[in-house]
Coordinates of C-alpha atoms in Angstrom, one line a residue:
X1 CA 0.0 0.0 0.0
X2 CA 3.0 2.5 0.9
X3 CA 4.7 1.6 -2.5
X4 CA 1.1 2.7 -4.2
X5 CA 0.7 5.7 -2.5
X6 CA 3.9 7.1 -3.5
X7 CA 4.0 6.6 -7.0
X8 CA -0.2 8.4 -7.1
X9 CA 1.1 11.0 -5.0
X10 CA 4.3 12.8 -6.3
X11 CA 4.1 14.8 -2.8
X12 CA 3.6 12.2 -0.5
X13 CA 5.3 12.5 2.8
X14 CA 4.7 9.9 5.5
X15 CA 7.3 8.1 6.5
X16 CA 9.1 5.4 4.9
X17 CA 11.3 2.6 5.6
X18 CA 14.2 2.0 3.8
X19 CA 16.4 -1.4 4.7
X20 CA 20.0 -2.0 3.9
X21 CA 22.1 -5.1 4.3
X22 CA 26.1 -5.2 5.2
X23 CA 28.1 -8.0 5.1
X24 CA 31.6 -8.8 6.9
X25 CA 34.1 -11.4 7.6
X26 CA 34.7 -8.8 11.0
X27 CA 30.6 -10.2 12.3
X28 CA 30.0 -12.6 14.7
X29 CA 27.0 -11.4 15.4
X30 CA 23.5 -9.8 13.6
X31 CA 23.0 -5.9 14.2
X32 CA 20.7 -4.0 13.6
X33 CA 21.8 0.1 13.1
X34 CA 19.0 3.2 12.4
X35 CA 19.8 6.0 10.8
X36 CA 18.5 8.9 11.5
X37 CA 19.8 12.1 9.3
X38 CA 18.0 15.5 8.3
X39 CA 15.2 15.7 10.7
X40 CA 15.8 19.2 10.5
X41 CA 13.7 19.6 13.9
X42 CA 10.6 18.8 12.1
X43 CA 7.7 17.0 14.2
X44 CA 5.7 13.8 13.0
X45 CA 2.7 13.5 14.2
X46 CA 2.4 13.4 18.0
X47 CA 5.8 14.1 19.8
X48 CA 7.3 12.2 17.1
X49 CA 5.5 9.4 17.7
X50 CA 5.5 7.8 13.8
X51 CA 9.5 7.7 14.3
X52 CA 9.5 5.9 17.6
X53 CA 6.7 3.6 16.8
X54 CA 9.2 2.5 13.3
X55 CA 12.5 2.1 15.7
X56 CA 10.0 0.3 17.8
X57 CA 9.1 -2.1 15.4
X58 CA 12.1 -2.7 13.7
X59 CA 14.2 -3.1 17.2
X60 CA 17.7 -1.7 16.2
X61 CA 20.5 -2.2 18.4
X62 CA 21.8 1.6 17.8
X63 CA 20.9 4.6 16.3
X64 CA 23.1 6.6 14.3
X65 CA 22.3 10.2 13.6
X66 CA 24.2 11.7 11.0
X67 CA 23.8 15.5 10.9
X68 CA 21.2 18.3 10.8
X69 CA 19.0 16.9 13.5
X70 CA 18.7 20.2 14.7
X71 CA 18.1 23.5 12.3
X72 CA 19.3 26.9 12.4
X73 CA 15.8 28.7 11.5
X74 CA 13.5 26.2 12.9
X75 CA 13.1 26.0 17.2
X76 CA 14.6 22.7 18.5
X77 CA 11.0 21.2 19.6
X78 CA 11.4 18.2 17.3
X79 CA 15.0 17.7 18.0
X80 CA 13.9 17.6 21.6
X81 CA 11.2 15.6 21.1
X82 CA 13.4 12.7 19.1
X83 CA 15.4 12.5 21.5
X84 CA 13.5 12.3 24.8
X85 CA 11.7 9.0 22.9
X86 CA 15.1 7.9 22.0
X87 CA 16.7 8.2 25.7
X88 CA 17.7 5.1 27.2
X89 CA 15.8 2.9 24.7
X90 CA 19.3 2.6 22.5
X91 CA 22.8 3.1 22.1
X92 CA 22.7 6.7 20.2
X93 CA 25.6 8.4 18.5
X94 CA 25.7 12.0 16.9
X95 CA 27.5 14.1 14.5
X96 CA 26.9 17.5 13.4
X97 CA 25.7 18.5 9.8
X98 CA 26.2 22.3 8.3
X99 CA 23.1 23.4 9.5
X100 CA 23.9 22.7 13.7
X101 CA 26.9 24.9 12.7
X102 CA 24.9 27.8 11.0
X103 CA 22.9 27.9 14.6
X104 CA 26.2 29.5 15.5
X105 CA 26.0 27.4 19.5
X106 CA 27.9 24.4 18.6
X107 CA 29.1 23.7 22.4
X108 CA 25.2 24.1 23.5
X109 CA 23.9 21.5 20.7
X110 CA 26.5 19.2 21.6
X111 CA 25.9 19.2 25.2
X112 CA 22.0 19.2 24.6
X113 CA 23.0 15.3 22.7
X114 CA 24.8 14.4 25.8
X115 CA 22.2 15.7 28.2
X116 CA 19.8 12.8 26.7
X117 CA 22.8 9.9 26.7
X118 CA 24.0 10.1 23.1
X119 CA 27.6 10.1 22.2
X120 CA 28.7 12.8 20.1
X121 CA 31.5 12.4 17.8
X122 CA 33.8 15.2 16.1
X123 CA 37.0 13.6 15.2
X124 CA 37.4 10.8 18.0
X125 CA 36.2 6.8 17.4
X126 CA 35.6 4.7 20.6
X127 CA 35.5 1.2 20.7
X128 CA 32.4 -0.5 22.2
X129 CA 30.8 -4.1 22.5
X130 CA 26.9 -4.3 21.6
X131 CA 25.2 -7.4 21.6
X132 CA 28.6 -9.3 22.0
X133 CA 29.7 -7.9 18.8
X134 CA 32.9 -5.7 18.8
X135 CA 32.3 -2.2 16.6
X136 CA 34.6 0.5 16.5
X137 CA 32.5 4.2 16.0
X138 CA 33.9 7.0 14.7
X139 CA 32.6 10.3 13.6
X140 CA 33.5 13.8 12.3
X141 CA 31.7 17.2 12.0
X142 CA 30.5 18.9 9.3
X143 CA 33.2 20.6 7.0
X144 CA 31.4 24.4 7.7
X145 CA 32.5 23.7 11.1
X146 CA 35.8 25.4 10.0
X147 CA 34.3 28.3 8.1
X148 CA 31.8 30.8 8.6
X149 CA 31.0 30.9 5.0
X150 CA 27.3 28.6 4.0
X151 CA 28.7 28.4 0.6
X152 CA 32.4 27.2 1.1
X153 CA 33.5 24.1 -0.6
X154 CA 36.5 23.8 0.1
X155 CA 37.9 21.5 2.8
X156 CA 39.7 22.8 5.7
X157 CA 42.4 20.9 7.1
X158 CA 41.1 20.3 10.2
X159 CA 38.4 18.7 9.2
X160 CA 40.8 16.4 6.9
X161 CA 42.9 16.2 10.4
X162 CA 39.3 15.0 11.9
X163 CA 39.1 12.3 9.3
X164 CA 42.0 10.9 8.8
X165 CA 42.5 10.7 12.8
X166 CA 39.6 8.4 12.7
X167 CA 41.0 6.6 9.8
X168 CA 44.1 5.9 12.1
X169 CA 41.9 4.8 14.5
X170 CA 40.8 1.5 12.8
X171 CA 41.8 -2.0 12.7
X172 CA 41.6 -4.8 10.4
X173 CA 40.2 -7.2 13.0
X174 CA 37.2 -5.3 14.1
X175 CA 33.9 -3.9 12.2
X176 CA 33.8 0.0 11.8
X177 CA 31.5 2.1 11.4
X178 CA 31.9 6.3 10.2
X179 CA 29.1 8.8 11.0
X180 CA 30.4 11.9 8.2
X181 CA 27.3 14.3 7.4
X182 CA 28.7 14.4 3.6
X183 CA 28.4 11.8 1.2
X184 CA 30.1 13.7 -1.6
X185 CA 33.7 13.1 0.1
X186 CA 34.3 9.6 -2.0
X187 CA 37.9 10.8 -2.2
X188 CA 38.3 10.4 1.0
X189 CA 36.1 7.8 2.0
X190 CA 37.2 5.4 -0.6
X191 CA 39.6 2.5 0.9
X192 CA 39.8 5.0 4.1
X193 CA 39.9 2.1 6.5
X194 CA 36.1 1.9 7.7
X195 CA 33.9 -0.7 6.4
X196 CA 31.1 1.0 6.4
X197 CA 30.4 5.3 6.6
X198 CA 26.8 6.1 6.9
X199 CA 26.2 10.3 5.5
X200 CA 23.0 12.2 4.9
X201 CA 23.0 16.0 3.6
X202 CA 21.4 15.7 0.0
X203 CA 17.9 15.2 0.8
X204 CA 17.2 12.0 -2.2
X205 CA 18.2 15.1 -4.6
X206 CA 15.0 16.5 -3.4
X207 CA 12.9 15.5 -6.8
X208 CA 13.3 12.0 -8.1
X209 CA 11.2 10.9 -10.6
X210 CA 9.8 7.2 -11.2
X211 CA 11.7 4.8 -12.8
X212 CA 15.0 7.1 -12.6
X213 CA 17.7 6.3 -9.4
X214 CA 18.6 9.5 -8.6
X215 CA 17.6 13.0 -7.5
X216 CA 17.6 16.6 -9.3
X217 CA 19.8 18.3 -7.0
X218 CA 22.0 18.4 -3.9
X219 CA 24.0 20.6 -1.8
X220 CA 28.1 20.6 -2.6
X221 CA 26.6 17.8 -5.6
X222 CA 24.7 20.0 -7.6
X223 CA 22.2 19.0 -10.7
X224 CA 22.0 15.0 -10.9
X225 CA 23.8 14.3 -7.8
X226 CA 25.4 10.6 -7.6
X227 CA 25.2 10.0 -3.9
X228 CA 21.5 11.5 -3.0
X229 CA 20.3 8.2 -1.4
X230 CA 21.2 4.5 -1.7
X231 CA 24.3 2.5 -1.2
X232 CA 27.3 2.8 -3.0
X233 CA 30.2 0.7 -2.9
X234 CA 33.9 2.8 -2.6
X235 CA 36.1 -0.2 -2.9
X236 CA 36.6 -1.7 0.6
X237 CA 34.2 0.5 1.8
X238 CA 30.3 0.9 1.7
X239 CA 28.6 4.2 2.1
X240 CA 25.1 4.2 2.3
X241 CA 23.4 7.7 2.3
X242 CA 20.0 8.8 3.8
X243 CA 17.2 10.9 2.0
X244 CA 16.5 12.1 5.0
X245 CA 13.8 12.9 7.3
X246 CA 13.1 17.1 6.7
X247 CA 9.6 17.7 5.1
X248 CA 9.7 21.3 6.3
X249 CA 11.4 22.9 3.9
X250 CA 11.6 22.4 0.4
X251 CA 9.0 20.2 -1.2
X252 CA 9.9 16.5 -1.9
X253 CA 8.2 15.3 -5.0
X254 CA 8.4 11.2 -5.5
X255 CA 11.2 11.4 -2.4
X256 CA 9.1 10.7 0.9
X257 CA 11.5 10.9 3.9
X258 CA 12.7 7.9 5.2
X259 CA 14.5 6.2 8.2
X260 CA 16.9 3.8 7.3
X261 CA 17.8 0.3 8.3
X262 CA 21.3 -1.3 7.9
X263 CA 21.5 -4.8 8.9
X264 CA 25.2 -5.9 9.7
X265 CA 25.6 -9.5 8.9
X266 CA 28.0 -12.3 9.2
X267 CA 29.5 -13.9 6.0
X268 CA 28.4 -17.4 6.8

């Protein structure tokens, strides 16, 4: 019925879910990861209740939010919202998009993730055990986190610094995961080390038409973008990218937002 509504209604904008699959030699275990990117602080239904309901349902293990949760023009209601119903139900980790750094408050955002239990990454990886599977986490903010300019595209070092830190950080032996806001970096993502980097920021291209795999246009990608939504494989790495969850700005036409679903499976 979902798949029916969306191709009557080019405007269509409940949610969706969209399910991945990974596989590694590194597994032992089956995971189950969310990601959550471009909420953009808007609200679904009651106090985010569609979202919760999904994750209910679908019972990841963690939740990975990669950027623009929050908004720098819309009030932080829905972020708050997400993540009081997200609060002790998961392990949750966070990185900034360009939009947290337009709000111009980094340090408060941050600390508001941390006030509700969610690790925030900018540069650093941890090592963690979940479900008796070994993952290594890493994350790193948005490039406009070293420039005041919306429009910049070019790379500072220090967010190159941040990455490759991360990259450093890996190991051959043990699945890892990268949380980057931008899926357009395939230079650098390519072979970087993690098996898998999980990015958001283009919104599906924000107008997809049936039939046709990818968008009509993305930030930093331009007309025809080739990482919008999907997943893409960068030689020993996967990326997959999130259309997002924002349906309060622009209007999506044949992209309804979606959360995603990456299952992490052993090679058996």
């Amino acid at each position: 019925m979902q798949k029916k509504t969306h191709a009557v209604n080019p405007f269509y904008c409940g949610l969706t879910v969209h399910r991945y699959t990974e596989y590694s030699k590194k597994l032992t275990k089956r995971l189950r990861a969310a990601l959550i990117t471009d909420l953009h602080s808007t609200i679904y239904g009651n106090a985010q209740e569609p979202i919760l309901k999904a994750l209910q349902s679908h019972r990841p293990d963690l939740v990975l939010m990669a950027g623009d949760i929050a908004d720098h023009k819309v009030p932080h209601k829905g972020t708050l919202l997400l993540l009081e119903g997200l609060k002790g139900q998961y392990p949750c980790y966070y990185v900034t998009g360009n939009h947290e750094h337009w709000i111009h408050q980094i340090p408060d955002i941050k600390k508001m993730f941390t006030g509700y239990g969610v690790t925030v990454l900018g540069g650093q990886t941890i090592r963690t055990t979940i479900k008796g599977q070994p993952l290594i986490i890493g994350g790193v903010d948005d490039p406009h986190a070293f420039t005041d300019s919306h429009h910049s595209i070019k790379l500072d070092s220090r967010w190159k610094e941040q990455f490759w830190r991360c990259c450093s950080r890996t190991s051959p032996a043990v699945y890892s995961i990268l949380l980057s806001h931008r899926p357009e970096l395939t230079k650098y993502y390519r072979d970087s080390g993690f098996d898998l980097i999980v990015a958001g920021h283009a919104h599906g291209g924000q107008v997809r038409m049936p039939g046709c795999s990818g968008g009509l246009l993305a930030p930093h990608q331009g007309f025809f973008p080739r990482y919008a939504g999907g997943q893409y494989a960068l030689g020993t790495t996967s990326l997959i990218v999130s259309r997002g969850l924002c349906i309060n700005r622009l209007p999506r036409i044949y992209n309804p937002p979606e959360l995603v679903l990456v299952d992490l499976s052993p090679i058996s």
